Amino acid sequence: MAVIANRRSVMTLFSNASCPHSHRVRMVLAEKGITVEIVNVDPDNLPEDLIDLNPYQSVPTLVDRELVLYDPQVITEYLDERFPHPPLMPVDPVSRARSRLALYRIQRDWYSLLGDLESGTEKVAAKARKTLRDSLASSAEVFAARPYFLSDDFSLVDATIAPVLWRLKYYRIELPSQAAPVMDYARRLFERESFQASLTEVERELCE
Ligand SMILES: N[C@@H](CCC(=O)N[C@@H](CS)C(=O)NCC(=O)O)C(=O)O
């Protein structure tokens, strides 16, 4: 296993072109200007390397010499520590804990719905659509308070929210007018150079 990982001198990300979890990692890589080889993975035809390296055979998977990481949370925190500029987590322990809690909630409340939105029956998808729309709308005040999530600076939390907001049209979710601050926030994220750089062709087309 180490032999395979070691063969690559440049950091490698196994990613899928439409996967929101991969998108989250691609955005962090772009934000930090990290040189990386992106291997686009077809879920029906996984590369041998990925099968050998990751027991869950999931994307995103990051290979940095002998280190193999999976799970987007683990990967993005590693990238932030390995490439500290610009920092994407606050410094003080209370703010860091708040950011981690926000990441946990985004994962639990929003990312958990994406499978149903993608491939659930119409009834299941409709329920997930309503849950996500209502949850985003009820968070409007939080998005209105600061330019970025709980912060004046872009952070790992924003990189995690961005792929979900980018896919709203594709998921056929239209936010109510009281959620205007959420869409203003989304526009701020989408305008970032790093966000534009993180998009695959497939993702660009998702929102056209
Ligand atoms: N919790 C997952 C999140 C990523 C995820 O669900 N990725 C999807 C593609 S968008 C995947 O690889 N699914 C195949 C699998 O998990 O076996 C992880 O461990 O990384």
Short mmCIF file of C-alpha atoms and ligand atoms in Angstrom, two decimals:
data_model
loop_
_atom_site.label_atom_id
_atom_site.label_comp_id
_atom_site.label_asym_id
_atom_site.label_seq_id
_atom_site.Cartn_x
_atom_site.Cartn_y
_atom_site.Cartn_z
CA MET A 1 0.00 0.00 0.00
CA ALA A 2 2.77 2.44 0.99
CA VAL A 3 4.59 1.60 -2.23
CA ILE A 4 1.65 2.69 -4.34
CA ALA A 5 1.17 5.87 -2.30
CA ASN A 6 4.85 6.72 -2.44
CA ARG A 7 5.04 6.52 -6.22
CA ARG A 8 3.30 9.86 -6.54
CA SER A 9 5.53 12.87 -5.89
CA VAL A 10 2.77 15.46 -6.33
CA MET A 11 -0.20 15.45 -4.02
CA THR A 12 -3.09 13.57 -5.63
CA LEU A 13 -6.80 13.99 -5.12
CA PHE A 14 -9.16 11.28 -6.27
CA SER A 15 -12.28 13.26 -6.99
CA ASN A 16 -15.54 12.87 -8.83
CA ALA A 17 -16.63 15.62 -11.19
CA SER A 18 -20.11 16.06 -9.70
CA CYS A 19 -19.51 14.97 -6.09
CA PRO A 20 -20.24 17.74 -3.56
CA HIS A 21 -17.82 16.23 -1.03
CA SER A 22 -15.04 16.31 -3.63
CA HIS A 23 -16.06 19.84 -4.57
CA ARG A 24 -15.57 20.91 -0.96
CA VAL A 25 -11.98 19.68 -1.03
CA ARG A 26 -11.30 21.14 -4.49
CA MET A 27 -12.38 24.52 -3.19
CA VAL A 28 -9.96 24.37 -0.25
CA LEU A 29 -7.13 23.33 -2.59
CA ALA A 30 -7.92 26.29 -4.88
CA GLU A 31 -8.24 28.74 -2.00
CA LYS A 32 -4.75 27.84 -0.83
CA GLY A 33 -3.27 27.59 -4.34
CA ILE A 34 -2.03 24.05 -3.71
CA THR A 35 -0.51 22.17 -6.64
CA VAL A 36 -2.34 18.90 -6.94
CA GLU A 37 -3.01 16.23 -9.51
CA ILE A 38 -6.75 15.64 -9.70
CA VAL A 39 -7.76 12.15 -10.76
CA ASN A 40 -11.32 12.18 -11.95
CA VAL A 41 -12.96 8.97 -10.75
CA ASP A 42 -15.77 7.21 -12.57
CA PRO A 43 -17.82 5.48 -9.81
CA ASP A 44 -18.52 2.52 -12.14
CA ASN A 45 -14.87 2.02 -12.96
CA LEU A 46 -12.71 2.84 -9.94
CA PRO A 47 -8.94 3.11 -10.45
CA GLU A 48 -6.87 0.27 -8.97
CA ASP A 49 -4.94 2.73 -6.80
CA LEU A 50 -8.08 3.96 -5.10
CA ILE A 51 -9.28 0.41 -4.45
CA ASP A 52 -5.93 -0.41 -2.84
CA LEU A 53 -5.58 2.79 -0.85
CA ASN A 54 -9.00 3.45 0.62
CA PRO A 55 -10.93 0.63 2.33
CA TYR A 56 -14.18 2.50 1.64
CA GLN A 57 -13.21 3.26 -1.98
CA SER A 58 -14.84 6.67 -1.57
CA VAL A 59 -14.03 10.04 -3.03
CA PRO A 60 -12.58 12.42 -2.12
CA THR A 61 -9.36 10.60 -1.25
CA LEU A 62 -6.11 12.53 -0.86
CA VAL A 63 -2.65 11.01 -1.27
CA ASP A 64 0.30 13.03 -0.01
CA ARG A 65 3.35 10.81 -0.42
CA GLU A 66 2.75 8.00 2.09
CA LEU A 67 -0.21 9.61 3.74
CA VAL A 68 -3.62 8.53 2.47
CA LEU A 69 -6.66 10.41 3.76
CA TYR A 70 -10.35 10.06 3.14
CA ASP A 71 -13.40 11.81 4.58
CA PRO A 72 -13.63 15.45 3.49
CA GLN A 73 -13.49 16.74 7.06
CA VAL A 74 -10.23 14.92 7.76
CA ILE A 75 -8.79 15.99 4.39
CA THR A 76 -9.66 19.69 4.66
CA GLU A 77 -8.37 20.02 8.23
CA TYR A 78 -5.12 18.36 7.16
CA LEU A 79 -4.76 20.75 4.21
CA ASP A 80 -5.36 23.73 6.48
CA GLU A 81 -2.61 22.59 8.85
CA ARG A 82 -0.16 21.49 6.16
CA PHE A 83 -0.64 24.69 4.12
CA PRO A 84 -1.36 27.33 6.75
CA HIS A 85 -1.75 30.30 4.35
CA PRO A 86 -4.35 31.60 4.13
CA PRO A 87 -5.66 30.08 7.39
CA LEU A 88 -9.16 28.68 6.99
CA MET A 89 -9.92 28.08 10.66
CA PRO A 90 -10.04 30.68 13.44
CA VAL A 91 -7.23 30.70 15.98
CA ASP A 92 -8.88 30.81 19.38
CA PRO A 93 -10.29 27.58 20.85
CA VAL A 94 -13.84 28.88 21.33
CA SER A 95 -14.15 30.04 17.71
CA ARG A 96 -12.51 26.82 16.47
CA ALA A 97 -15.02 24.77 18.46
CA ARG A 98 -17.88 26.85 17.02
CA SER A 99 -16.58 26.27 13.49
CA ARG A 100 -16.27 22.53 14.12
CA LEU A 101 -19.80 22.42 15.50
CA ALA A 102 -21.07 24.29 12.42
CA LEU A 103 -19.25 21.76 10.19
CA TYR A 104 -20.82 18.91 12.13
CA ARG A 105 -24.29 20.41 11.74
CA ILE A 106 -23.87 21.14 8.03
CA GLN A 107 -22.83 17.54 7.53
CA ARG A 108 -25.62 16.15 9.67
CA ASP A 109 -28.48 18.45 8.61
CA TRP A 110 -27.67 19.27 4.96
CA TYR A 111 -25.15 16.86 3.42
CA SER A 112 -27.15 13.92 4.81
CA LEU A 113 -30.04 14.95 2.52
CA LEU A 114 -28.04 14.98 -0.71
CA GLY A 115 -28.26 11.22 -1.34
CA ASP A 116 -32.08 11.40 -1.18
CA LEU A 117 -32.08 14.45 -3.48
CA GLU A 118 -29.84 12.70 -6.01
CA SER A 119 -31.31 9.25 -6.10
CA GLY A 120 -34.34 8.98 -3.83
CA THR A 121 -37.82 8.20 -5.16
CA GLU A 122 -39.82 11.31 -6.08
CA LYS A 123 -41.53 11.22 -2.65
CA VAL A 124 -38.26 10.83 -0.75
CA ALA A 125 -36.57 13.55 -2.83
CA ALA A 126 -39.51 15.92 -2.30
CA LYS A 127 -39.24 15.48 1.48
CA ALA A 128 -35.48 16.12 1.40
CA ARG A 129 -36.04 19.16 -0.84
CA LYS A 130 -38.50 20.66 1.64
CA THR A 131 -36.26 19.89 4.63
CA LEU A 132 -33.23 21.54 3.02
CA ARG A 133 -35.20 24.56 1.78
CA ASP A 134 -36.82 25.16 5.20
CA SER A 135 -33.54 24.68 7.03
CA LEU A 136 -31.67 27.15 4.79
CA ALA A 137 -34.52 29.67 5.01
CA SER A 138 -34.58 29.46 8.80
CA SER A 139 -30.81 30.16 8.88
CA ALA A 140 -31.16 33.43 6.91
CA GLU A 141 -30.32 35.62 9.92
CA VAL A 142 -27.01 33.85 10.48
CA PHE A 143 -26.06 34.41 6.83
CA ALA A 144 -27.06 38.09 7.03
CA ALA A 145 -24.94 38.81 10.11
CA ARG A 146 -21.41 38.59 8.65
CA PRO A 147 -19.90 38.41 5.15
CA TYR A 148 -18.90 34.78 5.70
CA PHE A 149 -20.34 32.12 7.99
CA LEU A 150 -19.88 33.36 11.59
CA SER A 151 -16.84 35.26 10.34
CA ASP A 152 -15.44 38.23 8.42
CA ASP A 153 -13.06 35.87 6.63
CA PHE A 154 -13.63 32.93 4.32
CA SER A 155 -13.20 29.62 6.18
CA LEU A 156 -13.55 25.84 5.90
CA VAL A 157 -17.21 26.30 6.85
CA ASP A 158 -17.84 28.40 3.72
CA ALA A 159 -15.98 25.87 1.55
CA THR A 160 -18.34 23.24 2.96
CA ILE A 161 -21.55 25.22 2.38
CA ALA A 162 -20.65 26.41 -1.14
CA PRO A 163 -21.10 23.04 -2.96
CA VAL A 164 -24.59 22.67 -1.44
CA LEU A 165 -25.71 26.18 -2.43
CA TRP A 166 -24.27 25.76 -5.94
CA ARG A 167 -26.47 22.69 -6.44
CA LEU A 168 -29.80 24.22 -5.29
CA LYS A 169 -31.04 24.83 -8.82
CA TYR A 170 -30.01 21.33 -9.85
CA TYR A 171 -31.89 19.93 -6.82
CA ARG A 172 -34.88 22.08 -7.88
CA ILE A 173 -34.86 24.05 -4.63
CA GLU A 174 -36.09 27.61 -4.77
CA LEU A 175 -35.60 29.56 -1.58
CA PRO A 176 -38.40 31.82 -0.30
CA SER A 177 -37.90 35.61 -0.40
CA GLN A 178 -37.03 35.77 3.31
CA ALA A 179 -33.93 33.73 2.47
CA ALA A 180 -32.45 36.53 0.30
CA PRO A 181 -29.40 36.83 2.62
CA VAL A 182 -28.59 33.18 1.87
CA MET A 183 -28.51 33.90 -1.86
CA ASP A 184 -26.46 37.09 -1.31
CA TYR A 185 -23.98 34.99 0.67
CA ALA A 186 -24.00 32.35 -2.09
CA ARG A 187 -23.17 35.00 -4.70
CA ARG A 188 -20.23 36.19 -2.56
CA LEU A 189 -18.89 32.63 -2.51
CA PHE A 190 -19.50 31.95 -6.21
CA GLU A 191 -17.65 35.14 -7.20
CA ARG A 192 -14.45 34.02 -5.51
CA GLU A 193 -11.66 33.07 -7.87
CA SER A 194 -11.11 29.88 -5.86
CA PHE A 195 -14.72 28.86 -6.28
CA GLN A 196 -14.60 29.35 -10.03
CA ALA A 197 -11.31 27.43 -10.17
CA SER A 198 -12.80 24.58 -8.12
CA LEU A 199 -15.63 23.90 -10.56
CA THR A 200 -15.49 20.98 -12.97
CA GLU A 201 -17.19 21.21 -16.38
CA VAL A 202 -19.96 18.98 -15.05
CA GLU A 203 -20.53 21.27 -12.07
CA ARG A 204 -20.59 24.35 -14.29
CA GLU A 205 -23.36 22.75 -16.31
CA LEU A 206 -25.34 21.77 -13.19
CA CYS A 207 -26.38 25.32 -12.66
CA GLU A 208 -26.99 26.54 -16.17
N1 LIG B 1 -18.67 10.18 4.13
C1 LIG B 1 -18.10 10.05 2.79
C2 LIG B 1 -18.44 11.30 2.04
C3 LIG B 1 -18.05 11.25 0.60
C4 LIG B 1 -19.04 10.52 -0.29
O1 LIG B 1 -20.16 10.16 0.08
N2 LIG B 1 -18.59 10.31 -1.54
C5 LIG B 1 -19.36 9.59 -2.50
C6 LIG B 1 -19.31 10.26 -3.87
S1 LIG B 1 -20.09 11.86 -3.85
C7 LIG B 1 -18.72 8.23 -2.65
O2 LIG B 1 -17.53 8.07 -2.84
N3 LIG B 1 -19.55 7.18 -2.54
C8 LIG B 1 -19.10 5.85 -2.67
C9 LIG B 1 -18.87 5.20 -1.35
O3 LIG B 1 -18.87 5.89 -0.29
O4 LIG B 1 -18.70 3.98 -1.36
C10 LIG B 1 -16.60 9.79 2.93
O5 LIG B 1 -16.29 8.92 3.70
O6 LIG B 1 -15.73 10.39 2.32
#
